[in-house]
């Protein structure tokens, strides 16, 4: 968010979040590895460790993937979204440990390089039943590690939001690869239907939540527009009283989501998309005179769309006018950073 | 339901309603994670009662033979018969380069035991081998019968105890590397009534087949060949080109 990047900008909520995350991971590994050692005294430690790490990582990936749609469906899930980066990095760390153990156990100390062995030890690419499942996991691990390494805002700023977002959408490719990795690997060797049921429940949960969230977004889009423009290009957006104080009304114009915020009797229009991670800025609030994004708390001045110093984020702003007791919007964005007086509407109108 | 509270992550604390909502679900999530861990852990197949005495070095003495894979023929106390213990070295490697020069000799060596049921393998320390002179010529039985067996090709080292499981598809890559590196390949035949049986795989001439079975590892196969028994070792002579995938 700022010029001087820190590895983690700690605050009390992040510490609580990470504490619970660490507790969950420790309990999960303890239950799997400790419980496994007690229930199966013949099992080797490395096998339990390998399986425990893989299972924990795969489970955590499901949680990471579910948080986004859950927060779209109900904003009360947003505290889990706020620090999702730490959950993703934890998941990637568990996956790396699983991958490293697998590489060491199955491919190292042989007659070819372990990384070469990963791709040549099972040549049955022509058979679904015998398909090499380990390269699928390796490909997913590369994506996950790449995402973890670029998850910091430093990379978001330097890669630009669209590139960063596209890169991080690869998580769905990684997820697909991992489902195949599990289905064509351990599920073929194990006999318990409970394991199949667990994986199926995970895939179903992730898929259903994404569908429900997409349907909600689609309904919201249908409600907000697109609104027709008048001959001069201005759009009749709404009546002033349609917007609650401290909140915004989002309209769809010229293919963009634009948020008209109200602060008392003053109205300002900004892009409804946060510059940080494309968050839903239009669902934010005006607090202490600044528009605040609900995802990560990024702030913007309603007058110019700029973040307060020393931050440099800026979102497009749009001109407003009052005509016939209605708020009109010009959907052509003003030059970035243009300082514009808010539209003032007399109390009787608002 | 309309929610007037607004969460801002960088603030010291969140609104009570939102945080209460999340707290309940966060703990439910942790309980769910524990349940998933428990179900996944208890749903694993049972593990074999095999063992690798990692880090435990023992002295051994016997006669080196190659069948064609290296074995240490060890006298059984109180018996005329011998036990035949397969030999390997650290990693996914066969022991041939260290044992072939001493074929037929009595040797003393140190190593770690790998054992499953009555089958034994020794991971020897190459530098520990001491030549004790030529041994008594071995007595080999003739090929006894033609058999057709359904099973799975695995590497003897992992199957006998180095890894659990040392079989099935997840272990395929490891078994391939082991066999490619010289560890004796075996056909594992499962018997619902008792412990699985394994057969050392050689070709019709009795030569090693490591490089010729790699494509079949960890897959269900049917092999027809001549069964030869060397004491407690079962050796299956068959042409790898005639192995059948099931």
Coordinates of C-alpha atoms in Angstrom, one line a residue:
Chain A
X1 CA 0.0 0.0 0.0
X2 CA 2.8 2.4 0.7
X3 CA 6.3 3.2 -0.6
X4 CA 8.2 1.4 2.1
X5 CA 7.3 -2.2 1.8
X6 CA 7.5 -4.5 4.8
X7 CA 7.3 -8.3 4.7
X8 CA 4.2 -8.1 6.9
X9 CA 2.5 -5.0 8.2
X10 CA 1.5 -6.5 11.5
X11 CA -1.6 -5.4 13.4
X12 CA -3.6 -7.0 16.2
X13 CA -6.1 -8.6 13.8
X14 CA -3.3 -10.2 11.6
X15 CA -1.7 -11.6 14.7
X16 CA -5.0 -13.1 15.9
X17 CA -5.6 -14.5 12.4
X18 CA -2.2 -16.0 12.1
X19 CA -2.5 -17.4 15.6
X20 CA -5.7 -19.3 14.7
X21 CA -4.1 -20.4 11.4
X22 CA -1.1 -21.8 13.1
X23 CA -3.3 -23.5 15.7
X24 CA -5.4 -25.1 12.9
X25 CA -2.3 -26.3 11.0
X26 CA -0.7 -27.8 14.2
X27 CA -3.9 -29.5 15.2
X28 CA -4.4 -30.9 11.7
X29 CA -0.9 -32.3 11.4
X30 CA -1.0 -33.5 15.0
X31 CA -4.2 -35.4 14.4
X32 CA -3.0 -36.9 11.1
X33 CA 0.6 -37.7 12.0
X34 CA 0.2 -38.2 15.8
X35 CA -3.1 -40.1 15.4
X36 CA -1.6 -42.1 12.5
X37 CA 1.4 -43.1 14.5
X38 CA -0.9 -44.3 17.3
X39 CA -3.4 -46.1 15.1
X40 CA -0.8 -47.6 12.7
X41 CA 2.3 -48.4 14.7
X42 CA 3.7 -50.1 11.6
X43 CA 3.6 -46.9 9.5
X44 CA 6.8 -45.1 8.8
X45 CA 7.2 -41.5 10.0
X46 CA 8.1 -40.3 6.5
X47 CA 4.9 -41.8 5.0
X48 CA 2.7 -40.2 7.7
X49 CA 4.6 -36.9 7.3
X50 CA 4.3 -37.0 3.5
X51 CA 0.6 -37.7 3.6
X52 CA -0.2 -35.4 6.5
X53 CA 1.5 -32.4 4.8
X54 CA -0.2 -33.1 1.5
X55 CA -3.6 -33.5 3.1
X56 CA -3.2 -30.3 5.1
X57 CA -2.1 -28.4 2.1
X58 CA -5.0 -29.6 -0.1
X59 CA -7.5 -28.9 2.7
X60 CA -6.2 -25.4 3.2
X61 CA -6.3 -24.8 -0.6
X62 CA -10.1 -25.5 -0.4
X63 CA -10.5 -23.0 2.4
X64 CA -8.5 -20.4 0.5
X65 CA -10.7 -20.9 -2.6
X66 CA -13.9 -20.8 -0.6
X67 CA -13.2 -17.5 1.3
X68 CA -13.5 -15.3 -1.9
X69 CA -17.1 -16.5 -2.8
X70 CA -18.2 -16.6 0.8
X71 CA -17.2 -12.9 1.2
X72 CA -19.1 -12.1 -1.9
X73 CA -22.2 -13.9 -0.6
X74 CA -22.0 -12.4 2.9
X75 CA -19.6 -9.6 3.8
X76 CA -19.3 -10.8 7.4
X77 CA -16.7 -13.3 6.0
X78 CA -14.4 -10.4 5.0
X79 CA -12.1 -10.7 8.1
X80 CA -11.0 -14.1 6.7
X81 CA -10.4 -12.5 3.3
X82 CA -8.3 -9.7 4.7
X83 CA -5.3 -11.8 5.6
X84 CA -5.9 -14.6 3.1
X85 CA -2.3 -14.1 1.8
X86 CA -1.0 -15.6 5.0
X87 CA -3.2 -18.6 4.5
X88 CA -2.1 -19.0 0.9
X89 CA 1.6 -18.8 1.9
X90 CA 1.0 -21.3 4.7
X91 CA -0.7 -23.6 2.2
X92 CA 2.2 -23.2 -0.3
X93 CA 4.7 -23.9 2.5
X94 CA 2.9 -27.2 3.4
X95 CA 2.7 -28.1 -0.3
X96 CA 6.5 -27.4 -0.8
X97 CA 7.3 -29.6 2.2
X98 CA 5.1 -32.4 0.8
X99 CA 6.7 -32.0 -2.6
X100 CA 10.2 -32.0 -1.2
X101 CA 9.5 -35.1 0.9
X102 CA 8.0 -36.9 -2.2
X103 CA 11.0 -35.9 -4.4
X104 CA 13.4 -37.1 -1.7
X105 CA 11.6 -40.3 -1.0
X106 CA 10.5 -41.4 -4.4
X107 CA 13.1 -39.9 -6.8
X108 CA 16.3 -39.1 -5.0
X109 CA 19.4 -41.4 -4.6
X110 CA 18.7 -43.2 -7.9
X111 CA 20.5 -43.5 -11.2
X112 CA 19.0 -40.3 -12.7
X113 CA 18.5 -36.8 -11.4
X114 CA 15.5 -36.6 -9.1
X115 CA 13.9 -33.8 -11.1
X116 CA 14.3 -35.8 -14.3
X117 CA 13.0 -38.9 -12.5
X118 CA 9.8 -37.0 -11.7
X119 CA 8.9 -36.9 -15.3
X120 CA 10.3 -40.1 -16.7
X121 CA 9.8 -42.7 -14.0
X122 CA 6.2 -43.4 -15.1
X123 CA 6.0 -43.5 -18.9
X124 CA 2.3 -44.4 -19.1
X125 CA 1.1 -41.0 -20.4
X126 CA -1.2 -43.0 -22.7
X127 CA -3.2 -44.6 -19.9
X128 CA -5.7 -42.9 -17.7
X129 CA -5.5 -45.6 -15.0
X130 CA -1.7 -45.5 -15.0
X131 CA -1.3 -41.8 -15.8
X132 CA 1.7 -40.2 -14.1
X133 CA 0.1 -38.2 -11.3
X134 CA 3.3 -36.8 -9.7
X135 CA 4.1 -34.4 -12.6
X136 CA 0.5 -33.0 -12.1
X137 CA 1.3 -32.2 -8.5
X138 CA 4.7 -30.7 -9.5
X139 CA 3.0 -28.4 -12.1
X140 CA 0.5 -27.3 -9.5
X141 CA 3.3 -26.7 -6.9
X142 CA 5.1 -24.4 -9.4
X143 CA 2.0 -22.3 -9.8
X144 CA 1.3 -22.2 -6.0
X145 CA 4.9 -21.3 -5.2
X146 CA 4.9 -18.6 -7.9
X147 CA 1.7 -17.2 -6.4
X148 CA 3.1 -17.3 -2.9
X149 CA 6.3 -15.5 -4.0
X150 CA 4.3 -12.8 -5.7
X151 CA 1.6 -12.4 -3.1
X152 CA 3.1 -9.3 -1.5
X153 CA 1.8 -5.9 -2.5
X154 CA 5.3 -5.1 -3.8
X155 CA 4.7 -7.5 -6.6
X156 CA 1.1 -6.3 -7.1
X157 CA 2.4 -2.7 -7.6
X158 CA 5.3 -3.8 -9.9
X159 CA 3.5 -6.3 -12.0
X160 CA 0.4 -4.0 -12.2
X161 CA -3.0 -5.1 -10.9
X162 CA -4.3 -6.8 -14.2
X163 CA -1.1 -8.9 -14.6
X164 CA -1.0 -9.8 -10.9
X165 CA -4.7 -10.7 -10.9
X166 CA -4.3 -12.9 -14.1
X167 CA -1.3 -14.6 -12.5
X168 CA -3.2 -15.3 -9.3
X169 CA -6.2 -16.6 -11.2
X170 CA -3.9 -19.6 -12.1
X171 CA -4.9 -20.9 -8.7
X172 CA -7.8 -22.5 -10.4
X173 CA -5.5 -24.3 -12.8
X174 CA -3.4 -25.4 -9.9
X175 CA -6.6 -26.7 -8.1
X176 CA -7.7 -28.7 -11.2
X177 CA -4.2 -30.2 -11.4
X178 CA -4.2 -31.1 -7.7
X179 CA -7.7 -32.7 -7.9
X180 CA -6.3 -34.9 -10.7
X181 CA -3.0 -35.5 -8.7
X182 CA -5.1 -36.9 -5.8
X183 CA -7.6 -38.7 -8.0
X184 CA -5.0 -40.4 -10.1
X185 CA -2.6 -41.0 -7.3
X186 CA -3.6 -41.8 -3.7
X187 CA -7.3 -42.5 -4.5
X188 CA -6.3 -45.3 -6.9
X189 CA -4.2 -47.0 -4.2
X190 CA -6.5 -46.6 -1.2
X191 CA -9.7 -48.5 -0.9
X192 CA -11.8 -46.5 1.5
X193 CA -14.8 -44.7 -0.1
X194 CA -14.5 -42.1 2.6
X195 CA -11.5 -40.6 0.9
X196 CA -13.3 -40.4 -2.4
X197 CA -16.2 -38.8 -0.5
X198 CA -13.9 -36.2 1.1
X199 CA -12.4 -35.1 -2.2
X200 CA -15.9 -35.0 -3.9
X201 CA -17.3 -32.9 -1.1
X202 CA -14.4 -30.5 -1.4
X203 CA -14.8 -30.1 -5.2
X204 CA -18.5 -29.7 -4.8
X205 CA -18.2 -27.1 -2.1
X206 CA -15.7 -25.0 -4.0
X207 CA -17.8 -25.3 -7.2
X208 CA -21.1 -24.5 -5.6
X209 CA -19.9 -21.5 -3.7
X210 CA -18.3 -20.0 -6.8
X211 CA -21.6 -20.6 -8.8
X212 CA -23.7 -19.0 -6.0
X213 CA -21.3 -16.0 -5.8
X214 CA -21.3 -15.6 -9.6
X215 CA -25.1 -15.7 -9.7
X216 CA -25.2 -13.0 -7.0
X217 CA -22.8 -10.8 -8.9
X218 CA -24.8 -11.4 -12.1
X219 CA -28.1 -10.3 -10.3
X220 CA -26.3 -7.3 -8.9
X221 CA -25.1 -6.3 -12.4
X222 CA -28.6 -6.7 -13.8
X223 CA -30.0 -4.4 -11.0
X224 CA -27.5 -1.7 -11.5
X225 CA -27.7 -1.2 -15.2
X226 CA -26.5 -0.6 -17.8
X227 CA -28.3 2.8 -17.7
X228 CA -29.0 4.6 -21.0
X229 CA -27.1 7.9 -21.7
X230 CA -28.8 11.1 -22.8
X231 CA -27.8 12.9 -26.0
X232 CA -25.1 14.8 -24.3
X233 CA -23.6 11.6 -22.9
X234 CA -24.7 12.2 -19.3
X235 CA -26.6 9.4 -17.5
X236 CA -29.6 9.8 -15.1
X237 CA -28.0 7.8 -12.3
X238 CA -30.5 8.1 -9.4
X239 CA -32.2 10.4 -7.0
X240 CA -30.0 11.8 -4.3
X241 CA -32.1 10.1 -1.6
X242 CA -31.5 6.8 -3.2
X243 CA -28.0 6.8 -1.7
X244 CA -27.5 6.3 2.0
X245 CA -25.1 8.5 3.8
X246 CA -21.6 7.1 3.9
X247 CA -22.4 4.6 1.2
X248 CA -22.4 4.3 -2.6
X249 CA -24.8 3.4 -5.3
X250 CA -23.1 1.4 -8.0
X251 CA -24.2 1.8 -11.6
X252 CA -23.0 0.1 -14.7
X253 CA -22.1 2.6 -17.5
X254 CA -20.0 2.2 -20.6
X255 CA -19.0 -1.3 -19.4
X256 CA -17.6 0.0 -16.1
X257 CA -18.8 -0.2 -12.5
X258 CA -19.0 3.4 -11.2
X259 CA -19.8 4.2 -7.5
X260 CA -21.5 7.4 -6.5
X261 CA -20.7 8.0 -2.9
X262 CA -22.6 10.2 -0.6
X263 CA -21.1 12.0 2.4
X264 CA -23.8 14.1 4.0
X265 CA -25.0 16.4 1.3
X266 CA -22.0 15.9 -1.0
X267 CA -21.8 13.3 -3.8
X268 CA -18.7 12.0 -5.6
X269 CA -18.3 9.4 -8.3
X270 CA -15.3 7.0 -8.4
X271 CA -14.5 3.8 -10.1
X272 CA -16.2 1.0 -8.1
X273 CA -13.0 -1.1 -8.5
X274 CA -10.2 -0.8 -6.0
X275 CA -6.7 -0.4 -7.6
X276 CA -5.5 -3.0 -5.1
X277 CA -6.5 -6.5 -6.2
X278 CA -9.6 -5.1 -8.0
X279 CA -11.6 -5.1 -4.8
X280 CA -15.3 -4.0 -4.7
X281 CA -14.6 -0.4 -3.8
X282 CA -18.2 0.5 -4.5
X283 CA -19.3 -1.7 -1.6
X284 CA -17.1 0.4 0.7
X285 CA -17.9 3.2 3.1
X286 CA -16.9 6.7 3.7
X287 CA -15.1 6.9 7.0
X288 CA -13.3 10.0 8.2
X289 CA -14.0 11.6 4.9
X290 CA -12.2 8.8 2.9
X291 CA -13.7 6.0 0.8
X292 CA -12.6 2.7 2.3
X293 CA -12.4 -0.5 0.3
X294 CA -14.1 -3.5 2.2
X295 CA -11.4 -6.0 1.2
X296 CA -8.2 -4.6 2.6
X297 CA -9.1 -1.2 3.9
X298 CA -7.4 0.8 1.0
X299 CA -8.5 4.5 1.2
X300 CA -9.2 7.1 -1.5
X301 CA -10.2 10.8 -1.3
X302 CA -13.6 11.2 -2.9
X303 CA -12.6 14.5 -4.5
X304 CA -9.7 13.2 -6.6
X305 CA -9.6 9.4 -6.2
X306 CA -6.1 9.5 -4.7
X307 CA -5.0 7.6 -1.7
X308 CA -3.8 9.9 1.2
X309 CA -0.1 10.5 1.4
X310 CA 2.2 8.7 1.4
X311 CA 0.2 6.1 -0.6
X312 CA 0.1 6.5 -4.3
X313 CA -2.9 4.5 -5.4
X314 CA -5.4 6.4 -7.5
X315 CA -8.7 5.4 -9.1
X316 CA -10.6 7.2 -11.9
X317 CA -13.2 9.8 -10.9
X318 CA -16.3 11.0 -12.8
X319 CA -18.2 14.3 -13.0
X320 CA -21.7 14.6 -11.5
X321 CA -24.4 17.2 -11.9
X322 CA -27.9 17.8 -10.4
X323 CA -30.6 18.2 -12.9
X324 CA -34.3 18.2 -12.2
X325 CA -33.7 16.9 -8.7
X326 CA -31.7 13.9 -10.0
X327 CA -28.1 13.0 -10.0
X328 CA -26.5 12.8 -13.4
X329 CA -23.2 11.1 -14.2
X330 CA -20.8 11.7 -17.0
X331 CA -19.4 8.2 -17.6
X332 CA -16.2 9.5 -19.3
X333 CA -13.5 9.4 -16.6
X334 CA -11.8 12.6 -15.6
X335 CA -8.0 12.7 -16.0
X336 CA -6.5 10.7 -13.1
X337 CA -6.1 12.7 -10.0
X338 CA -8.2 15.6 -11.1
X339 CA -9.4 17.5 -8.0
X340 CA -13.2 18.0 -8.4
X341 CA -15.6 19.7 -6.0
X342 CA -18.2 17.2 -4.9
X343 CA -21.8 17.7 -6.1
X344 CA -23.6 19.5 -3.3
X345 CA -27.2 18.8 -2.9
X346 CA -29.4 20.9 -0.5
X347 CA -30.7 19.0 2.4
X348 CA -34.2 19.3 1.3
X349 CA -33.4 17.4 -1.8
X350 CA -31.2 14.8 -0.1
Chain B
X1 CA -30.0 -9.6 6.3
X2 CA -28.7 -6.0 6.2
X3 CA -25.3 -5.6 7.9
X4 CA -24.5 -2.0 9.0
X5 CA -21.1 -2.9 10.5
X6 CA -18.0 -2.4 8.4
X7 CA -14.8 -4.3 8.9
X8 CA -11.5 -2.6 8.3
X9 CA -8.6 -5.1 8.7
X10 CA -5.9 -2.6 9.7
X11 CA -7.8 -1.4 12.6
X12 CA -7.0 -2.8 16.0
X13 CA -10.3 -4.6 16.3
X14 CA -13.3 -5.2 14.1
X15 CA -17.0 -4.5 14.7
X16 CA -18.4 -6.9 17.4
X17 CA -21.1 -8.4 15.2
X18 CA -18.8 -9.3 12.4
X19 CA -16.1 -10.5 14.6
X20 CA -18.5 -12.7 16.6
X21 CA -19.8 -14.2 13.3
X22 CA -16.3 -14.9 12.1
X23 CA -15.1 -16.3 15.5
X24 CA -17.8 -18.9 15.6
X25 CA -17.1 -20.0 12.0
X26 CA -13.3 -19.9 12.4
X27 CA -13.5 -22.4 15.3
X28 CA -16.0 -24.4 13.3
X29 CA -13.5 -24.5 10.5
X30 CA -10.8 -25.7 12.8
X31 CA -13.1 -28.4 14.1
X32 CA -14.0 -29.3 10.4
X33 CA -10.2 -29.5 9.7
X34 CA -9.7 -31.9 12.6
X35 CA -12.6 -34.0 11.3
X36 CA -11.1 -34.1 7.8
X37 CA -7.7 -35.0 9.2
X38 CA -9.2 -37.8 11.3
X39 CA -11.3 -39.2 8.5
X40 CA -8.3 -39.1 6.1
X41 CA -6.0 -40.6 8.6
X42 CA -8.2 -43.5 9.7
X43 CA -9.1 -44.3 6.1
X44 CA -5.6 -45.3 5.1
X45 CA -5.0 -49.0 4.2
X46 CA -3.2 -50.9 7.0
X47 CA 0.6 -50.8 6.8
X48 CA 2.7 -53.9 6.4
X49 CA 4.5 -55.3 9.4
X50 CA 7.9 -55.0 7.6
X51 CA 10.9 -53.1 9.0
X52 CA 14.0 -51.3 8.0
X53 CA 16.5 -51.1 10.8
X54 CA 17.7 -47.6 9.7
X55 CA 20.9 -46.6 11.5
X56 CA 21.3 -50.0 13.1
X57 CA 24.4 -51.8 11.7
X58 CA 24.9 -55.5 12.3
X59 CA 27.7 -57.9 11.3
X60 CA 26.9 -60.7 8.8
X61 CA 28.8 -63.6 7.5
X62 CA 28.0 -65.9 4.6
X63 CA 28.7 -66.9 1.1
X64 CA 28.1 -64.5 -1.8
X65 CA 26.1 -65.8 -4.7
X66 CA 24.4 -64.1 -7.7
X67 CA 21.1 -65.5 -8.8
X68 CA 21.8 -63.3 -10.8
X69 CA 21.1 -60.7 -8.1
X70 CA 23.5 -60.7 -5.2
X71 CA 22.5 -62.8 -2.1
X72 CA 24.2 -63.7 1.0
X73 CA 23.8 -67.4 1.8
X74 CA 23.7 -67.7 5.5
X75 CA 23.9 -70.9 7.6
X76 CA 20.8 -71.5 9.7
X77 CA 21.7 -72.5 13.2
X78 CA 20.8 -76.1 13.9
X79 CA 19.9 -76.8 10.3
X80 CA 21.5 -78.1 7.1
X81 CA 19.8 -75.5 5.1
X82 CA 20.8 -72.0 4.3
X83 CA 18.9 -68.7 4.3
X84 CA 19.3 -66.5 1.3
X85 CA 19.4 -62.8 2.0
X86 CA 19.2 -60.3 -0.8
X87 CA 21.8 -57.6 -0.8
X88 CA 21.6 -53.9 -1.7
X89 CA 23.4 -50.7 -0.9
X90 CA 22.3 -47.2 0.2
X91 CA 19.8 -45.5 -2.1
X92 CA 18.1 -46.9 -5.1
X93 CA 21.0 -49.0 -6.1
X94 CA 22.0 -52.6 -6.5
X95 CA 25.0 -54.1 -4.8
X96 CA 26.4 -55.9 -7.8
X97 CA 29.5 -53.7 -8.4
X98 CA 30.7 -54.5 -4.9
X99 CA 29.7 -58.2 -4.7
X100 CA 30.4 -59.5 -8.2
X101 CA 34.2 -59.6 -7.7
X102 CA 33.7 -61.9 -4.7
X103 CA 31.1 -64.2 -6.3
X104 CA 31.3 -67.6 -4.6
X105 CA 33.5 -66.3 -1.7
X106 CA 32.7 -66.3 2.0
X107 CA 32.5 -62.8 3.2
X108 CA 32.0 -60.8 6.4
X109 CA 30.2 -57.5 6.1
X110 CA 28.2 -55.0 8.0
X111 CA 24.8 -53.6 7.2
X112 CA 21.2 -52.9 8.2
X113 CA 18.4 -55.4 8.1
X114 CA 15.3 -55.0 6.0
X115 CA 12.8 -57.7 6.6
X116 CA 9.2 -58.7 6.0
X117 CA 7.8 -61.9 7.3
X118 CA 10.6 -64.5 6.7
X119 CA 12.2 -62.6 3.8
X120 CA 15.4 -60.6 4.6
X121 CA 17.5 -58.1 2.7
X122 CA 20.7 -56.5 3.9
X123 CA 21.6 -52.9 3.0
X124 CA 25.4 -53.5 3.2
X125 CA 28.1 -51.0 3.8
X126 CA 30.4 -51.5 0.7
X127 CA 33.6 -50.6 2.6
X128 CA 32.8 -53.3 5.3
X129 CA 33.1 -56.3 3.0
X130 CA 35.9 -58.6 3.9
X131 CA 36.9 -61.6 1.7
X132 CA 37.2 -64.8 3.8
X133 CA 38.2 -67.0 0.8
X134 CA 36.4 -69.2 -1.6
X135 CA 33.2 -70.8 -0.3
X136 CA 31.6 -74.2 -0.9
X137 CA 30.1 -74.4 -4.4
X138 CA 26.4 -73.7 -4.3
X139 CA 23.8 -76.3 -4.8
X140 CA 21.1 -75.1 -7.3
X141 CA 17.8 -76.9 -7.8
X142 CA 16.6 -77.5 -11.4
X143 CA 13.6 -75.5 -12.7
X144 CA 10.7 -77.3 -11.3
X145 CA 7.5 -76.3 -12.9
X146 CA 5.8 -73.9 -15.3
X147 CA 3.5 -71.5 -13.6
X148 CA 1.2 -68.6 -14.5
X149 CA 1.0 -65.9 -11.9
X150 CA -1.0 -62.7 -11.5
X151 CA 0.7 -59.9 -9.6
X152 CA 2.5 -56.6 -9.5
X153 CA 6.1 -55.9 -10.2
X154 CA 7.8 -54.1 -7.4
X155 CA 11.3 -53.5 -6.2
X156 CA 12.4 -55.9 -3.5
X157 CA 14.0 -53.3 -1.3
X158 CA 11.0 -51.1 -0.7
X159 CA 8.6 -54.0 -0.7
X160 CA 10.6 -55.8 2.0
X161 CA 10.4 -52.8 4.3
X162 CA 12.2 -49.7 3.3
X163 CA 8.9 -48.0 2.3
X164 CA 5.3 -48.4 3.3
X165 CA 3.6 -48.9 1.1
X166 CA 6.3 -50.2 -1.2
X167 CA 3.8 -51.1 -3.9
X168 CA 0.8 -49.8 -5.9
X169 CA 0.7 -46.8 -8.2
X170 CA 1.9 -44.0 -5.7
X171 CA 5.1 -46.0 -5.3
X172 CA 5.6 -46.6 -9.0
X173 CA 8.2 -43.9 -9.6
X174 CA 10.3 -45.1 -6.6
X175 CA 10.1 -48.7 -7.7
X176 CA 11.1 -47.8 -11.2
X177 CA 14.1 -45.9 -10.0
X178 CA 15.1 -48.7 -7.6
X179 CA 14.8 -51.4 -10.3
X180 CA 16.6 -49.2 -12.8
X181 CA 19.3 -48.7 -10.3
X182 CA 19.9 -52.4 -9.9
X183 CA 17.6 -53.4 -7.0
X184 CA 16.2 -56.9 -7.8
X185 CA 12.7 -56.8 -9.3
X186 CA 10.1 -59.1 -7.9
X187 CA 6.6 -60.2 -8.8
X188 CA 4.4 -59.6 -5.8
X189 CA 1.5 -62.1 -5.7
X190 CA -1.2 -61.3 -3.2
X191 CA -3.0 -64.1 -1.4
X192 CA -6.2 -63.3 0.5
X193 CA -5.5 -66.2 2.9
X194 CA -2.0 -65.4 3.9
X195 CA 1.0 -63.1 3.4
X196 CA 1.9 -62.0 -0.1
X197 CA 4.4 -64.1 -2.0
X198 CA 7.2 -62.7 -4.1
X199 CA 9.2 -64.1 -6.9
X200 CA 12.6 -62.8 -8.1
X201 CA 12.3 -62.1 -11.8
X202 CA 14.9 -63.3 -14.3
X203 CA 14.7 -64.0 -18.0
X204 CA 14.7 -67.5 -19.5
X205 CA 18.5 -67.7 -19.4
X206 CA 18.6 -66.6 -15.7
X207 CA 19.9 -63.1 -16.5
X208 CA 18.8 -60.0 -14.7
X209 CA 15.8 -58.2 -16.3
X210 CA 15.9 -54.8 -14.5
X211 CA 15.9 -52.7 -17.7
X212 CA 13.3 -54.8 -19.4
X213 CA 10.5 -54.6 -16.8
X214 CA 10.5 -50.9 -16.1
X215 CA 7.4 -50.3 -18.3
X216 CA 5.4 -52.8 -16.3
X217 CA 6.2 -51.7 -12.8
X218 CA 3.3 -51.3 -10.4
X219 CA 0.7 -52.4 -13.0
X220 CA -1.3 -55.6 -12.8
X221 CA 0.5 -58.2 -14.9
X222 CA 0.3 -61.9 -15.7
X223 CA 3.6 -63.7 -16.1
X224 CA 4.0 -67.3 -17.3
X225 CA 7.4 -68.8 -16.6
X226 CA 9.4 -71.6 -15.0
X227 CA 9.6 -71.5 -11.2
X228 CA 12.9 -72.3 -9.6
X229 CA 13.4 -72.6 -5.9
X230 CA 16.7 -71.9 -4.2
X231 CA 16.0 -72.7 -0.6
X232 CA 13.8 -69.9 0.6
X233 CA 14.1 -68.0 -2.6
X234 CA 11.6 -68.3 -5.5
X235 CA 12.9 -67.4 -8.9
X236 CA 10.6 -67.0 -11.9
X237 CA 12.3 -67.4 -15.3
X238 CA 10.2 -65.7 -18.0
X239 CA 10.8 -63.6 -21.1
X240 CA 9.8 -59.9 -20.2
X241 CA 8.6 -59.4 -23.7
X242 CA 5.8 -62.0 -22.9
X243 CA 4.6 -60.3 -19.8
X244 CA 0.9 -59.5 -20.1
X245 CA -0.8 -56.4 -18.7
X246 CA -4.1 -57.2 -17.2

